[in-house]
Amino acid sequence: GAVVSQHPSRVICKSGTSVKIECRSLDFQATTMFWYRQFPKKSLMLMATSNEGSKATYEQGVEKDKFLINHASLTLSTLTVTSAHPEDSSFYICSALRQSGTDTQYFGPGTRLTVL
Amino acid sequence: GENVEQHPSTLSVQEGDSAVIKCTYSDSASNYFPWYKQELGKRPQLIIDIRSNVGEKKDQRIAVTLNKTAKHFSLHITETQPEDSAVYFCAAGKTSYDKVIFGPGTSLSVIP
C-alpha cells in the first residue's frame, strides 16, 4: 500500500518559537503534497499545495511567510510554523499524491500542535 | 474558488439500513469528486471517487451519483454495519491530480 508518515505526532512549543513538521511518502514518490488544518470535529481546510522543486501554492487567507513549505525531494515536504502563537494550535495533516494510473491522495496521521 | 457544502452534518441509522449523504459544489470546472472516510483518531482514507464523465459508480455496498448540471453528488451506503460509523467527507476538484476542497463532513453513526 501507500504509506505517508508525519513527524512529530504531537508538539508543544512556546509562543514565538518556530516548529517544523515533516511529511514523508515512504513507499512512493510524490511530486505533489498538500497541507491541511483540521479543527476539532471540523473539516480539512486546505492550506497549500506543495510541489517538488518549486514554490508552494497557498490558499487565500493563508500567510505564506508564517507557514513556510519546502518540498525538497520527491518523498519529503516540510511545514514550518514560524513565530507560533496560541491561535496556531491545531491539527496539521498532510497528504501525498500518488500518481500511478489512478491519482489518489494518501494522508499522513497528522501532527497535533499546541502553542503555549 | 470552489465551495463544497454537505448534508446532513450528523446521521444515525439502524444497522442494515441505508445511509445517504449529499453534497453540492460551486465551481462548474470541477470534474473530480472523491469521498473520504475518517474513523475516530485516524487519518482520512479514500473510499470511492467519481469523475464527471460518469453519472454513477458502485463498489460493493457503496455507490456515488453525480449530477453535473445541478452540481450535486451523493454517497449511498447500503446494508450499513457498525464499522461504517465514521465521519465522511466529500470533496471536489478539477482533476484527480489537483487540489480538492473538502466539504464540512457528515458524522455517521450506525446503531447495532
Short mmCIF file of C-alpha atoms in Angstrom, two decimals:
data_model
loop_
_atom_site.label_atom_id
_atom_site.label_comp_id
_atom_site.label_asym_id
_atom_site.label_seq_id
_atom_site.Cartn_x
_atom_site.Cartn_y
_atom_site.Cartn_z
CA GLY A 1 0.00 0.00 0.00
CA ALA A 2 0.90 3.68 0.01
CA VAL A 3 2.20 4.92 3.35
CA VAL A 4 2.60 8.53 4.43
CA SER A 5 4.23 9.43 7.72
CA GLN A 6 4.36 12.66 9.69
CA HIS A 7 6.77 13.74 12.36
CA PRO A 8 6.32 14.68 15.09
CA SER A 9 2.91 13.31 16.01
CA ARG A 10 2.50 15.98 18.66
CA VAL A 11 4.50 19.01 19.69
CA ILE A 12 4.16 21.63 22.38
CA CYS A 13 6.05 24.88 21.97
CA LYS A 14 6.26 28.31 23.47
CA SER A 15 4.74 31.33 21.82
CA GLY A 16 7.17 33.00 19.45
CA THR A 17 9.13 29.89 18.55
CA SER A 18 9.12 28.02 15.23
CA VAL A 19 8.06 24.44 14.68
CA LYS A 20 8.86 22.19 11.74
CA ILE A 21 6.59 19.33 10.72
CA GLU A 22 7.74 16.67 8.25
CA CYS A 23 5.60 14.73 5.80
CA ARG A 24 7.13 11.71 4.09
CA SER A 25 5.85 9.32 1.47
CA LEU A 26 7.52 6.08 2.48
CA ASP A 27 6.96 3.78 -0.48
CA PHE A 28 6.22 6.06 -3.41
CA GLN A 29 7.41 9.30 -4.89
CA ALA A 30 5.16 12.34 -4.68
CA THR A 31 5.74 15.44 -6.75
CA THR A 32 2.71 16.96 -5.08
CA MET A 33 1.79 17.05 -1.42
CA PHE A 34 -0.91 19.00 0.36
CA TRP A 35 -1.07 20.56 3.81
CA TYR A 36 -4.32 20.89 5.76
CA ARG A 37 -5.51 22.15 9.11
CA GLN A 38 -8.24 20.25 10.85
CA PHE A 39 -10.09 21.80 13.78
CA PRO A 40 -11.90 19.59 16.32
CA LYS A 41 -14.91 17.91 14.73
CA LYS A 42 -14.38 20.04 11.65
CA SER A 43 -13.38 19.55 8.08
CA LEU A 44 -9.99 19.59 6.43
CA MET A 45 -9.04 23.12 5.46
CA LEU A 46 -6.53 23.18 2.62
CA MET A 47 -3.61 25.45 3.44
CA ALA A 48 -1.29 24.95 0.49
CA THR A 49 -0.16 22.73 -2.34
CA SER A 50 3.47 21.69 -2.11
CA ASN A 51 5.24 20.99 -5.40
CA GLU A 52 8.63 19.31 -5.53
CA GLY A 53 11.30 21.68 -6.78
CA SER A 54 9.08 24.76 -6.93
CA LYS A 55 7.31 27.19 -4.67
CA ALA A 56 4.22 26.13 -2.80
CA THR A 57 0.83 27.47 -3.81
CA TYR A 58 -1.04 28.91 -0.86
CA GLU A 59 -4.80 29.14 -0.43
CA GLN A 60 -6.40 32.52 0.07
CA GLY A 61 -6.01 33.75 3.62
CA VAL A 62 -3.01 31.57 4.45
CA GLU A 63 0.10 33.59 5.27
CA LYS A 64 3.00 32.17 3.28
CA ASP A 65 5.58 33.90 5.48
CA LYS A 66 4.09 32.31 8.56
CA PHE A 67 3.62 28.82 7.16
CA LEU A 68 6.79 28.03 5.25
CA ILE A 69 6.62 25.00 3.00
CA ASN A 70 9.62 23.25 1.47
CA HIS A 71 9.34 20.25 -0.85
CA ALA A 72 12.99 19.48 -1.41
CA SER A 73 12.68 15.88 -2.52
CA LEU A 74 10.14 13.53 -4.05
CA THR A 75 9.43 11.97 -0.67
CA LEU A 76 9.60 14.85 1.78
CA SER A 77 7.68 18.07 2.36
CA THR A 78 8.08 20.21 5.45
CA LEU A 79 5.80 22.78 7.03
CA THR A 80 7.38 25.31 9.36
CA VAL A 81 5.10 27.36 11.55
CA THR A 82 7.12 30.49 12.26
CA SER A 83 6.70 32.67 15.34
CA ALA A 84 3.92 30.42 16.55
CA HIS A 85 1.07 31.85 18.59
CA PRO A 86 -1.70 30.11 20.56
CA GLU A 87 -4.14 30.62 17.68
CA ASP A 88 -1.87 28.42 15.55
CA SER A 89 -2.65 25.49 17.82
CA SER A 90 -4.33 22.93 15.64
CA PHE A 91 -4.13 19.53 14.00
CA TYR A 92 -1.98 19.71 10.88
CA ILE A 93 -2.31 16.89 8.39
CA CYS A 94 -0.54 16.32 5.11
CA SER A 95 -1.33 14.20 2.11
CA ALA A 96 0.82 12.93 -0.72
CA LEU A 97 -0.50 12.42 -4.22
CA ARG A 98 0.33 9.04 -5.69
CA GLN A 99 0.10 9.13 -9.47
CA SER A 100 0.04 5.59 -10.76
CA GLY A 101 -2.87 5.14 -13.12
CA THR A 102 -5.35 6.32 -10.54
CA ASP A 103 -4.37 9.50 -8.74
CA THR A 104 -5.02 9.19 -5.03
CA GLN A 105 -4.21 11.36 -2.05
CA TYR A 106 -2.82 9.37 0.87
CA PHE A 107 -2.95 11.11 4.21
CA GLY A 108 -0.44 11.21 7.00
CA PRO A 109 -1.50 10.59 10.59
CA GLY A 110 -1.39 14.27 11.48
CA THR A 111 0.51 16.44 13.94
CA ARG A 112 -1.09 17.99 17.00
CA LEU A 113 0.50 21.41 17.62
CA THR A 114 -0.06 23.18 20.92
CA VAL A 115 1.36 26.65 21.36
CA LEU A 116 1.54 27.86 24.94
CA GLY B 1 -12.88 29.43 -5.68
CA GLU B 2 -14.61 26.14 -5.05
CA ASN B 3 -17.09 25.82 -2.19
CA VAL B 4 -18.45 22.46 -1.12
CA GLU B 5 -21.46 22.01 1.11
CA GLN B 6 -22.52 18.73 2.70
CA HIS B 7 -25.70 17.47 4.37
CA PRO B 8 -26.59 16.22 6.86
CA SER B 9 -23.90 17.10 9.38
CA THR B 10 -24.90 14.12 11.52
CA LEU B 11 -26.74 10.95 10.58
CA SER B 12 -27.86 8.00 12.68
CA VAL B 13 -29.17 4.83 11.08
CA GLN B 14 -30.05 1.37 12.27
CA GLU B 15 -27.72 -1.41 11.25
CA GLY B 16 -28.81 -2.79 7.91
CA ASP B 17 -30.49 0.42 6.76
CA SER B 18 -29.15 2.67 4.03
CA ALA B 19 -27.39 5.99 4.52
CA VAL B 20 -27.30 8.86 2.05
CA ILE B 21 -25.02 11.89 2.21
CA LYS B 22 -25.44 14.75 -0.22
CA CYS B 23 -23.01 17.38 -1.41
CA THR B 24 -23.16 20.41 -3.66
CA TYR B 25 -20.30 22.29 -5.23
CA SER B 26 -19.98 25.72 -6.76
CA ASP B 27 -17.27 25.57 -9.44
CA SER B 28 -18.56 24.23 -12.75
CA ALA B 29 -14.95 23.49 -13.72
CA SER B 30 -14.73 20.72 -11.10
CA ASN B 31 -14.62 17.26 -12.63
CA TYR B 32 -13.32 15.05 -9.84
CA PHE B 33 -15.31 14.12 -6.72
CA PRO B 34 -13.71 11.86 -4.10
CA TRP B 35 -15.21 10.66 -0.84
CA TYR B 36 -13.11 10.09 2.26
CA LYS B 37 -13.88 8.21 5.47
CA GLN B 38 -12.23 9.27 8.71
CA GLU B 39 -12.63 6.99 11.70
CA LEU B 40 -12.11 8.46 15.14
CA GLY B 41 -8.45 9.23 15.74
CA LYS B 42 -7.40 8.01 12.32
CA ARG B 43 -6.40 9.58 9.03
CA PRO B 44 -8.87 10.13 6.18
CA GLN B 45 -8.97 7.35 3.61
CA LEU B 46 -10.37 7.42 0.10
CA ILE B 47 -13.35 5.11 -0.22
CA ILE B 48 -14.64 5.94 -3.68
CA ASP B 49 -14.43 8.66 -6.29
CA ILE B 50 -16.27 9.69 -9.42
CA ARG B 51 -15.32 11.72 -12.44
CA SER B 52 -17.62 13.93 -14.45
CA ASN B 53 -17.72 11.62 -17.44
CA VAL B 54 -19.88 9.15 -15.50
CA GLY B 55 -23.11 9.62 -13.60
CA GLU B 56 -22.82 6.71 -11.17
CA LYS B 57 -20.20 4.39 -9.74
CA LYS B 58 -20.61 1.44 -7.41
CA ASP B 59 -18.24 -0.56 -5.25
CA GLN B 60 -19.94 -3.29 -3.23
CA ARG B 61 -22.14 -1.52 -0.64
CA ILE B 62 -21.02 1.96 -1.64
CA ALA B 63 -22.27 3.97 -4.58
CA VAL B 64 -21.83 7.55 -5.71
CA THR B 65 -24.00 9.53 -8.08
CA LEU B 66 -23.19 12.78 -9.84
CA ASN B 67 -25.49 15.36 -11.39
CA LYS B 68 -23.14 17.80 -13.06
CA THR B 69 -25.93 20.04 -14.31
CA ALA B 70 -27.22 20.60 -10.78
CA LYS B 71 -23.73 20.43 -9.24
CA HIS B 72 -24.88 17.71 -6.84
CA PHE B 73 -23.23 14.45 -5.88
CA SER B 74 -24.20 11.87 -3.31
CA LEU B 75 -22.82 8.91 -1.40
CA HIS B 76 -25.06 5.91 -0.79
CA ILE B 77 -24.16 3.19 1.69
CA THR B 78 -26.43 0.14 1.74
CA GLU B 79 -26.74 -2.53 4.41
CA THR B 80 -24.88 -0.39 6.91
CA GLN B 81 -22.71 -2.01 9.54
CA PRO B 82 -21.35 -0.64 12.84
CA GLU B 83 -17.90 -0.38 11.28
CA ASP B 84 -19.31 2.14 8.81
CA SER B 85 -19.55 4.60 11.72
CA ALA B 86 -17.16 7.46 10.93
CA VAL B 87 -17.01 10.97 9.54
CA TYR B 88 -17.44 11.09 5.79
CA PHE B 89 -16.09 13.95 3.71
CA CYS B 90 -16.97 14.77 0.14
CA ALA B 91 -14.58 16.85 -1.93
CA ALA B 92 -14.37 18.47 -5.33
CA GLY B 93 -11.53 19.41 -7.63
CA LYS B 94 -10.68 19.98 -11.26
CA THR B 95 -8.78 16.74 -11.71
CA SER B 96 -7.57 13.87 -9.59
CA TYR B 97 -4.06 15.31 -9.58
CA ASP B 98 -5.10 18.79 -8.49
CA LYS B 99 -6.07 20.09 -5.08
CA VAL B 100 -9.52 19.24 -3.82
CA ILE B 101 -11.72 21.25 -1.50
CA PHE B 102 -13.44 19.30 1.25
CA GLY B 103 -17.00 19.56 2.48
CA PRO B 104 -17.65 20.05 6.20
CA GLY B 105 -18.21 16.36 6.86
CA THR B 106 -21.03 14.06 7.98
CA SER B 107 -20.77 12.10 11.20
CA LEU B 108 -22.45 8.74 10.57
CA SER B 109 -23.46 6.52 13.45
CA VAL B 110 -24.70 3.02 12.74
CA ILE B 111 -26.68 1.69 15.68
CA PRO B 112 -26.42 -2.08 16.21
#
